[in-house]
Amino acid sequence: RYEYAAGVSGVEDLTERLAAVVESAAPGRPAEFVLCGRDVPAQFHGKVSTSRSGLVVTRHHMGYLHDLPAEASSLSGVLFIALHSGIGLDHPELSTSWPPTLQKLRSAAPAWLVVSSFNVVEHEAAERALRLGLLSQLAVDTSGVNRVGSLHGPEVVGPFDGIQGKRNYCVLHARISASPTQQQGEEWDIFD
């Protein structure tokens, strides 16, 4: 919901902002963004928007990644960004929603992850859950307080307990490698 509330006047405006980022980082390259989660506004659910350049597409889905109808193989090579997602928190809905999403990403490997957290406690819970859910396929590149993200943003974020604002944002960058059986073109198996 924060991504939609940050001065964005609709899906087209959001698509153009993302297109500007992509053009700055990788000029002329196409990109597709799938924004999904329980906080996607209902009026945006199912909407697809293409940038004026035609290079960037955004898709909006009110629901979880593992609920998307796409085959896991279509996610191969994806950069999965989870902004303050609550991975690993002891929350009735979140604790049951993340395992199937991680399984879908694991099946789609190789993939890359960026996971942000509001504070160190939440960050450590997320990293533990990722290590348990992705096992030896997970390689963490960076983990800890996001020094860059800590420079910007409001002092207090949201109405939730435990959110101390910008000084405590954390980030994890990681890779999910294909399992040996995936590399051989076979499905994942419990014994790999």
Coordinates of C-alpha atoms in Angstrom, one line a residue:
R1 CA 0.0 0.0 0.0
Y2 CA 2.9 2.4 0.6
E3 CA 4.1 1.9 -3.0
Y4 CA 0.7 3.1 -4.2
A5 CA 0.3 5.9 -1.7
A6 CA 3.6 7.6 -2.5
G7 CA 2.2 10.3 -4.6
V8 CA 1.2 7.9 -7.4
S9 CA -2.0 8.9 -9.2
G10 CA -2.7 5.5 -10.6
V11 CA -1.2 2.4 -12.3
E12 CA -0.1 4.4 -15.3
D13 CA 1.8 6.9 -13.2
L14 CA 3.5 4.1 -11.2
T15 CA 4.4 2.4 -14.5
E16 CA 6.0 5.6 -15.8
R17 CA 8.0 6.0 -12.6
L18 CA 9.3 2.4 -12.8
A19 CA 10.1 2.9 -16.5
A20 CA 12.2 6.0 -15.6
V21 CA 14.1 3.8 -13.0
V22 CA 14.7 1.0 -15.6
E23 CA 15.8 3.5 -18.3
S24 CA 18.3 5.0 -15.9
A25 CA 19.7 1.7 -14.7
A26 CA 19.5 -0.3 -18.0
P27 CA 18.7 2.0 -21.0
G28 CA 16.7 0.3 -23.7
R29 CA 16.1 -2.9 -21.7
P30 CA 12.6 -4.2 -21.2
A31 CA 11.3 -5.1 -17.7
E32 CA 8.2 -6.5 -16.2
F33 CA 7.0 -5.8 -12.7
V34 CA 4.4 -7.9 -10.9
L35 CA 3.2 -6.1 -7.8
C36 CA 1.4 -8.5 -5.6
G37 CA 0.3 -8.8 -2.0
R38 CA -2.7 -8.4 0.2
D39 CA -2.1 -4.6 0.2
V40 CA -2.6 -4.1 -3.5
P41 CA -5.6 -1.8 -3.8
A42 CA -8.7 -3.7 -5.0
Q43 CA -9.3 -1.2 -7.8
F44 CA -5.9 -2.1 -9.3
H45 CA -6.3 -5.9 -9.1
G46 CA -5.9 -7.5 -12.5
K47 CA -4.7 -4.3 -14.2
V48 CA -1.8 -4.4 -16.6
S49 CA -0.1 -1.2 -17.7
T50 CA 2.5 -0.6 -20.3
S51 CA 4.9 2.4 -20.3
R52 CA 4.8 4.9 -23.1
S53 CA 8.1 3.5 -24.4
G54 CA 6.6 0.0 -24.5
L55 CA 9.5 -1.4 -22.6
V56 CA 8.1 -1.6 -19.1
V57 CA 5.0 -3.5 -18.0
T58 CA 3.4 -3.6 -14.6
R59 CA 0.9 -6.2 -13.5
H60 CA -1.1 -5.8 -10.2
H61 CA -2.4 -8.8 -8.2
M62 CA -4.2 -8.6 -4.9
G63 CA -2.9 -11.8 -3.5
Y64 CA 0.3 -13.7 -3.0
L65 CA 3.0 -14.6 -5.5
H66 CA 2.2 -18.3 -5.0
D67 CA -1.4 -17.6 -6.0
L68 CA -0.4 -16.3 -9.4
P69 CA -1.5 -18.6 -12.3
A70 CA 1.9 -18.4 -14.0
E71 CA 4.1 -21.5 -14.0
A72 CA 7.1 -21.4 -11.7
S73 CA 9.5 -21.7 -14.7
S74 CA 8.2 -18.3 -16.0
L75 CA 9.8 -16.8 -12.8
S76 CA 13.2 -18.1 -13.6
G77 CA 15.8 -15.3 -13.4
V78 CA 13.4 -13.0 -11.5
L79 CA 14.4 -10.4 -9.0
F80 CA 11.9 -10.8 -6.1
I81 CA 11.6 -7.7 -3.9
A82 CA 9.8 -8.0 -0.6
L83 CA 9.3 -4.6 1.0
H84 CA 8.7 -4.9 4.7
S85 CA 6.9 -8.1 4.1
G86 CA 6.9 -9.8 7.5
I87 CA 8.8 -12.9 6.4
G88 CA 9.4 -15.0 9.5
L89 CA 7.1 -13.1 11.8
D90 CA 4.8 -15.0 14.2
H91 CA 1.6 -13.8 12.5
P92 CA -1.3 -16.1 11.7
E93 CA -1.6 -15.0 8.0
L94 CA 2.0 -14.3 7.3
S95 CA 3.4 -17.5 8.8
T96 CA 1.2 -19.5 6.4
S97 CA 1.6 -17.4 3.3
W98 CA 5.4 -17.3 3.0
P99 CA 6.3 -21.0 2.8
P100 CA 4.4 -21.6 -0.5
T101 CA 5.9 -18.4 -2.0
L102 CA 9.4 -19.5 -1.0
Q103 CA 8.7 -22.9 -2.5
K104 CA 7.6 -21.3 -5.8
L105 CA 10.8 -19.2 -5.9
R106 CA 12.9 -22.2 -5.0
S107 CA 11.3 -24.1 -7.9
A108 CA 12.0 -21.2 -10.3
A109 CA 15.7 -20.9 -9.4
P110 CA 17.9 -19.2 -10.3
A111 CA 16.3 -16.1 -8.8
W112 CA 17.5 -13.1 -6.8
L113 CA 16.0 -11.6 -3.6
V114 CA 15.9 -8.2 -2.0
V115 CA 14.1 -8.3 1.4
S116 CA 13.7 -5.2 3.6
S117 CA 12.6 -5.1 7.2
F118 CA 11.5 -2.3 9.6
N119 CA 14.0 -3.2 12.3
V120 CA 16.8 -5.7 13.3
V121 CA 14.5 -8.1 15.1
E122 CA 12.2 -8.4 12.1
H123 CA 15.3 -8.7 9.8
E124 CA 16.8 -11.6 11.8
A125 CA 13.4 -13.4 11.7
A126 CA 13.2 -13.0 7.9
E127 CA 16.8 -14.2 7.4
R128 CA 16.1 -17.3 9.6
A129 CA 12.9 -18.1 7.6
L130 CA 14.7 -17.7 4.3
R131 CA 17.5 -20.0 5.4
L132 CA 15.0 -22.6 6.5
G133 CA 12.7 -22.3 3.5
L134 CA 15.4 -22.2 0.8
L135 CA 18.1 -24.4 2.5
S136 CA 21.4 -24.8 0.6
Q137 CA 19.9 -23.0 -2.4
L138 CA 20.2 -19.6 -0.6
A139 CA 23.4 -17.6 -0.8
V140 CA 23.3 -14.3 1.1
D141 CA 25.3 -11.5 -0.4
T142 CA 24.4 -8.7 2.0
S143 CA 22.5 -8.7 5.3
G144 CA 22.0 -6.0 8.0
V145 CA 21.2 -2.4 8.5
N146 CA 20.5 -0.6 5.2
R147 CA 22.9 2.3 5.6
V148 CA 21.6 4.0 2.4
G149 CA 17.9 3.5 3.3
S150 CA 18.6 4.8 6.8
L151 CA 19.4 8.2 5.4
H152 CA 16.0 9.0 4.0
G153 CA 12.4 8.6 5.2
P154 CA 10.2 9.7 8.1
E155 CA 11.2 9.4 11.7
V156 CA 8.1 7.3 12.4
V157 CA 6.6 4.8 9.9
G158 CA 3.1 3.5 10.2
P159 CA 0.9 2.8 13.2
F160 CA 2.6 -0.5 14.1
D161 CA 4.4 -1.2 17.4
G162 CA 8.1 -1.7 17.0
I163 CA 8.6 0.4 13.9
Q164 CA 11.2 3.0 14.9
G165 CA 11.5 4.6 11.5
K166 CA 14.4 5.2 9.2
R167 CA 17.4 4.5 11.4
N168 CA 16.5 0.8 11.7
Y169 CA 15.6 -0.2 8.2
C170 CA 17.4 -3.5 7.3
V171 CA 18.0 -5.2 3.9
L172 CA 19.0 -8.6 2.7
H173 CA 20.4 -9.3 -0.8
A174 CA 20.6 -12.9 -1.8
R175 CA 20.6 -15.5 -4.6
I176 CA 18.6 -18.7 -5.0
S177 CA 20.6 -21.2 -6.9
A178 CA 19.1 -24.1 -8.9
S179 CA 19.4 -27.4 -7.1
P180 CA 21.5 -30.1 -8.8
T181 CA 18.4 -31.8 -10.0
Q182 CA 17.0 -28.6 -11.4
Q183 CA 20.3 -28.1 -13.3
Q184 CA 19.8 -31.5 -14.8
G185 CA 16.3 -30.5 -15.9
E186 CA 14.4 -32.6 -13.3
E187 CA 11.9 -31.4 -10.8
W188 CA 13.0 -30.7 -7.2
D189 CA 12.8 -33.7 -4.9
I190 CA 13.0 -34.0 -1.1
F191 CA 16.2 -36.1 -1.5
D192 CA 18.2 -33.6 -3.6

